[in-house]
Amino acid sequence: MDGSLVTWTCRALLLDVDGTLVDSAESVRAAWSAVAQELGADAGTVAAAALARRATEVAEEFFAPEDRAHALDASLRASVGTAHLVRALPGAADLLGSLPDGAWGCVTSGRREILTARLRGAGLPVPAVFVTAEDVECGKPHPQPYLRGAELVGVDPVDAVALEDTPDGVRSARAAGLRVVGVLGTHAPDDLRAAGADVLVDAPGRVRVTADGDVLRLTVHGASTRSPAGR
């Protein structure tokens, strides 16, 4: 971090989960290794791929058509069963604890049961607003997930800020009209900048929030900025 400081006001935060609020890599590896071993695939290869791809993509690439439905079902059960391996990223609990009820939600590409288990496994609260793969027809980078999230928290997208760790997630939020804090750790800084992140941080705890009525005042200690402060 170079000490860049951004201050924004908004009315809601919409946050990704994996790689943004929690480190779920150990859980993902354990879950998909178990599925691969059950179905006779190479556990190391499948587990490595699962860290960067959606469950449906992993199933399609590594398992025969007749095994894919079982692989997805087994991966769901295994992911929930290994949620105790998930860890909150630095400052995530403090950030979520500073947000008023109803002023935030999670927007993810994963399945609701898994993401709920991961938040609980990491000791983080589960929001009232949760947009998952089951809730939209088009996933990230399409804007639909964040448009749906803004609708559910009751704000115009321009009055919300997203936290995201992937280029596709950043593109989704930007296309929906949100400002975006990119969280480093899973992708290179240049990739998040190219996708449109307004500011980069090395942990969710770099975002500080104070509430003034229904207005959230954000102070972001980031690595770089691309939009004017104070919006």
Short mmCIF file of C-alpha atoms in Angstrom, two decimals:
data_model
loop_
_atom_site.label_atom_id
_atom_site.label_comp_id
_atom_site.label_asym_id
_atom_site.label_seq_id
_atom_site.Cartn_x
_atom_site.Cartn_y
_atom_site.Cartn_z
CA MET A 1 0.00 0.00 0.00
CA ASP A 2 1.27 3.44 -0.87
CA GLY A 3 -0.92 5.34 1.58
CA SER A 4 -3.49 6.56 -0.94
CA LEU A 5 -6.68 7.62 0.83
CA VAL A 6 -10.16 7.60 -0.67
CA THR A 7 -13.26 8.88 1.06
CA TRP A 8 -16.70 8.09 -0.32
CA THR A 9 -20.28 8.27 0.81
CA CYS A 10 -22.81 5.64 -0.19
CA ARG A 11 -25.92 3.93 1.10
CA ALA A 12 -24.93 0.27 0.93
CA LEU A 13 -21.99 -2.12 0.56
CA LEU A 14 -22.24 -5.22 -1.61
CA LEU A 15 -19.48 -7.74 -1.02
CA ASP A 16 -18.17 -10.86 -2.69
CA VAL A 17 -17.31 -13.67 -0.25
CA ASP A 18 -14.48 -16.00 -1.39
CA GLY A 19 -11.21 -14.08 -1.60
CA THR A 20 -12.90 -10.87 -0.45
CA LEU A 21 -14.15 -11.67 3.05
CA VAL A 22 -12.79 -15.18 3.57
CA ASP A 23 -9.93 -17.45 2.54
CA SER A 24 -11.65 -20.67 1.51
CA ALA A 25 -8.75 -22.22 -0.42
CA GLU A 26 -8.11 -25.03 2.08
CA SER A 27 -11.79 -25.94 2.16
CA VAL A 28 -12.03 -25.91 -1.66
CA ARG A 29 -8.99 -28.15 -2.03
CA ALA A 30 -10.24 -30.61 0.58
CA ALA A 31 -13.76 -30.77 -0.87
CA TRP A 32 -12.80 -31.27 -4.50
CA SER A 33 -9.98 -33.67 -3.66
CA ALA A 34 -12.56 -35.90 -1.99
CA VAL A 35 -14.87 -35.71 -5.01
CA ALA A 36 -12.02 -36.47 -7.42
CA GLN A 37 -10.89 -39.47 -5.41
CA GLU A 38 -14.44 -40.83 -5.30
CA LEU A 39 -14.84 -40.53 -9.07
CA GLY A 40 -11.35 -41.62 -10.09
CA ALA A 41 -9.96 -38.26 -11.24
CA ASP A 42 -6.58 -36.77 -10.30
CA ALA A 43 -7.21 -35.06 -6.94
CA GLY A 44 -4.40 -32.52 -7.20
CA THR A 45 -5.37 -31.36 -10.67
CA VAL A 46 -9.06 -31.09 -9.87
CA ALA A 47 -8.44 -29.27 -6.58
CA ALA A 48 -6.11 -26.75 -8.24
CA ALA A 49 -8.65 -26.04 -10.98
CA ALA A 50 -11.46 -25.61 -8.46
CA LEU A 51 -9.66 -22.69 -6.83
CA ALA A 52 -10.18 -20.57 -9.93
CA ARG A 53 -13.33 -21.93 -11.56
CA ARG A 54 -17.03 -22.36 -10.91
CA ALA A 55 -18.20 -25.76 -9.74
CA THR A 56 -20.08 -26.40 -12.98
CA GLU A 57 -16.94 -25.68 -15.00
CA VAL A 58 -14.88 -28.09 -12.89
CA ALA A 59 -17.50 -30.82 -13.29
CA GLU A 60 -17.68 -30.32 -17.05
CA GLU A 61 -13.90 -30.41 -17.52
CA PHE A 62 -12.93 -33.33 -15.31
CA PHE A 63 -15.88 -35.69 -15.09
CA ALA A 64 -17.84 -37.76 -17.57
CA PRO A 65 -21.32 -36.45 -18.46
CA GLU A 66 -23.01 -39.19 -16.47
CA ASP A 67 -20.96 -38.27 -13.35
CA ARG A 68 -21.35 -34.50 -13.42
CA ALA A 69 -24.57 -34.19 -11.46
CA HIS A 70 -23.17 -36.45 -8.77
CA ALA A 71 -19.91 -34.48 -8.72
CA LEU A 72 -21.79 -31.23 -8.14
CA ASP A 73 -23.94 -32.74 -5.41
CA ALA A 74 -20.92 -34.34 -3.75
CA SER A 75 -18.92 -31.12 -3.95
CA LEU A 76 -21.74 -29.22 -2.25
CA ARG A 77 -21.86 -31.69 0.64
CA ALA A 78 -18.06 -31.75 0.92
CA SER A 79 -17.79 -27.96 0.78
CA VAL A 80 -20.31 -27.56 3.59
CA GLY A 81 -18.52 -30.27 5.53
CA THR A 82 -15.16 -28.54 5.24
CA ALA A 83 -16.42 -25.02 6.00
CA HIS A 84 -14.64 -25.15 9.37
CA LEU A 85 -11.40 -24.77 7.39
CA VAL A 86 -12.43 -21.33 6.13
CA ARG A 87 -10.75 -18.27 7.69
CA ALA A 88 -11.87 -14.66 7.75
CA LEU A 89 -9.54 -12.28 5.96
CA PRO A 90 -7.91 -9.53 8.07
CA GLY A 91 -10.41 -6.94 9.21
CA ALA A 92 -13.45 -8.64 7.67
CA ALA A 93 -15.23 -9.08 11.00
CA ASP A 94 -14.62 -5.46 11.99
CA LEU A 95 -15.84 -4.19 8.62
CA LEU A 96 -19.06 -6.21 8.71
CA GLY A 97 -19.60 -5.32 12.37
CA SER A 98 -19.51 -1.63 11.48
CA LEU A 99 -22.31 -1.91 8.92
CA PRO A 100 -25.93 -1.23 9.92
CA ASP A 101 -28.43 -4.03 9.41
CA GLY A 102 -29.94 -3.81 5.96
CA ALA A 103 -27.13 -1.65 4.56
CA TRP A 104 -25.10 -4.50 3.11
CA GLY A 105 -25.33 -7.80 1.33
CA CYS A 106 -23.21 -10.45 -0.35
CA VAL A 107 -23.10 -11.01 -4.12
CA THR A 108 -21.32 -14.22 -5.10
CA SER A 109 -20.93 -16.71 -7.94
CA GLY A 110 -21.19 -19.69 -5.62
CA ARG A 111 -24.06 -21.69 -4.20
CA ARG A 112 -26.04 -20.30 -1.27
CA GLU A 113 -25.62 -23.29 1.06
CA ILE A 114 -21.85 -23.32 0.59
CA LEU A 115 -21.33 -19.58 0.98
CA THR A 116 -23.55 -19.44 4.06
CA ALA A 117 -21.54 -22.29 5.62
CA ARG A 118 -18.27 -20.54 4.79
CA LEU A 119 -19.31 -17.28 6.42
CA ARG A 120 -20.40 -19.14 9.54
CA GLY A 121 -17.25 -21.26 9.49
CA ALA A 122 -15.17 -18.08 9.43
CA GLY A 123 -17.16 -16.59 12.31
CA LEU A 124 -18.76 -13.89 10.14
CA PRO A 125 -22.41 -12.84 10.03
CA VAL A 126 -24.72 -13.98 7.25
CA PRO A 127 -26.49 -10.99 5.67
CA ALA A 128 -30.19 -10.69 5.05
CA VAL A 129 -29.39 -9.95 1.38
CA PHE A 130 -27.57 -12.76 -0.40
CA VAL A 131 -27.35 -13.00 -4.22
CA THR A 132 -25.91 -16.33 -5.34
CA ALA A 133 -25.69 -18.39 -8.52
CA GLU A 134 -29.22 -19.67 -7.93
CA ASP A 135 -30.69 -16.14 -7.95
CA VAL A 136 -29.64 -14.88 -11.39
CA GLU A 137 -29.77 -16.06 -14.97
CA CYS A 138 -26.45 -14.42 -15.90
CA GLY A 139 -23.46 -14.56 -13.56
CA LYS A 140 -20.44 -12.31 -13.26
CA PRO A 141 -19.10 -10.47 -15.31
CA HIS A 142 -22.69 -9.71 -16.36
CA PRO A 143 -24.13 -6.82 -14.30
CA GLN A 144 -27.22 -8.78 -13.25
CA PRO A 145 -25.82 -10.03 -9.89
CA TYR A 146 -25.03 -6.52 -8.67
CA LEU A 147 -28.17 -4.99 -10.11
CA ARG A 148 -30.11 -7.62 -8.16
CA GLY A 149 -28.09 -6.93 -5.02
CA ALA A 150 -28.74 -3.19 -5.20
CA GLU A 151 -32.43 -3.85 -5.75
CA LEU A 152 -32.63 -6.09 -2.69
CA VAL A 153 -30.91 -3.60 -0.38
CA GLY A 154 -33.14 -0.87 -1.78
CA VAL A 155 -30.61 1.52 -3.30
CA ASP A 156 -29.71 2.82 -6.72
CA PRO A 157 -26.52 1.08 -7.93
CA VAL A 158 -24.67 4.40 -8.04
CA ASP A 159 -25.30 4.70 -4.29
CA ALA A 160 -23.56 1.39 -3.54
CA VAL A 161 -19.93 0.29 -3.31
CA ALA A 162 -18.73 -3.23 -4.12
CA LEU A 163 -15.78 -5.18 -2.71
CA GLU A 164 -14.41 -7.75 -5.16
CA ASP A 165 -11.28 -9.85 -5.64
CA THR A 166 -11.67 -11.04 -9.25
CA PRO A 167 -11.66 -9.23 -12.59
CA ASP A 168 -15.04 -10.75 -13.50
CA GLY A 169 -16.50 -9.54 -10.22
CA VAL A 170 -15.10 -6.05 -10.73
CA ARG A 171 -16.51 -5.94 -14.26
CA SER A 172 -19.92 -7.07 -13.01
CA ALA A 173 -20.10 -4.33 -10.38
CA ARG A 174 -18.77 -1.63 -12.69
CA ALA A 175 -21.23 -2.58 -15.44
CA ALA A 176 -24.03 -2.29 -12.89
CA GLY A 177 -22.91 1.24 -11.99
CA LEU A 178 -21.21 0.63 -8.63
CA ARG A 179 -17.88 1.96 -7.46
CA VAL A 180 -15.49 -0.90 -6.72
CA VAL A 181 -12.83 -1.64 -4.13
CA GLY A 182 -10.58 -4.40 -5.44
CA VAL A 183 -9.22 -6.75 -2.77
CA LEU A 184 -5.78 -8.14 -3.59
CA GLY A 185 -4.79 -11.74 -2.98
CA THR A 186 -6.21 -13.93 -5.73
CA HIS A 187 -5.43 -11.80 -8.81
CA ALA A 188 -2.71 -9.42 -9.91
CA PRO A 189 -3.20 -5.69 -9.22
CA ASP A 190 -2.98 -4.84 -12.92
CA ASP A 191 -5.79 -7.31 -13.70
CA LEU A 192 -8.11 -5.67 -11.18
CA ARG A 193 -7.20 -2.20 -12.40
CA ALA A 194 -7.80 -3.20 -16.01
CA ALA A 195 -11.22 -4.57 -15.03
CA GLY A 196 -12.12 -1.17 -13.58
CA ALA A 197 -11.44 -1.25 -9.83
CA ASP A 198 -11.46 2.30 -8.44
CA VAL A 199 -9.07 1.51 -5.60
CA LEU A 200 -7.10 -1.54 -4.47
CA VAL A 201 -6.61 -2.76 -0.90
CA ASP A 202 -4.66 -5.65 0.57
CA ALA A 203 -7.41 -6.68 3.02
CA PRO A 204 -11.06 -5.85 3.73
CA GLY A 205 -9.97 -4.19 6.96
CA ARG A 206 -8.52 -1.35 4.89
CA VAL A 207 -12.11 -0.19 4.42
CA ARG A 208 -13.50 1.70 7.40
CA VAL A 209 -17.17 2.64 7.67
CA THR A 210 -19.10 5.01 9.89
CA ALA A 211 -22.86 5.41 9.62
CA ASP A 212 -24.63 8.77 9.68
CA GLY A 213 -28.31 7.97 9.47
CA ASP A 214 -28.76 6.07 6.21
CA VAL A 215 -25.51 7.41 4.78
CA LEU A 216 -22.33 5.34 5.03
CA ARG A 217 -19.04 7.21 5.09
CA LEU A 218 -16.18 5.08 3.77
CA THR A 219 -12.50 5.68 4.31
CA VAL A 220 -10.38 3.43 2.13
CA HIS A 221 -6.63 3.10 2.64
CA GLY A 222 -5.60 1.79 -0.74
CA ALA A 223 -2.82 1.12 -3.18
CA SER A 224 -4.06 3.20 -6.11
CA THR A 225 -7.09 5.10 -7.28
CA ARG A 226 -8.70 5.78 -10.61
CA SER A 227 -11.65 7.97 -9.68
CA PRO A 228 -11.97 11.22 -7.70
CA ALA A 229 -12.40 10.99 -3.95
CA GLY A 230 -15.53 12.25 -2.28
CA ARG A 231 -18.17 10.87 -4.65
#
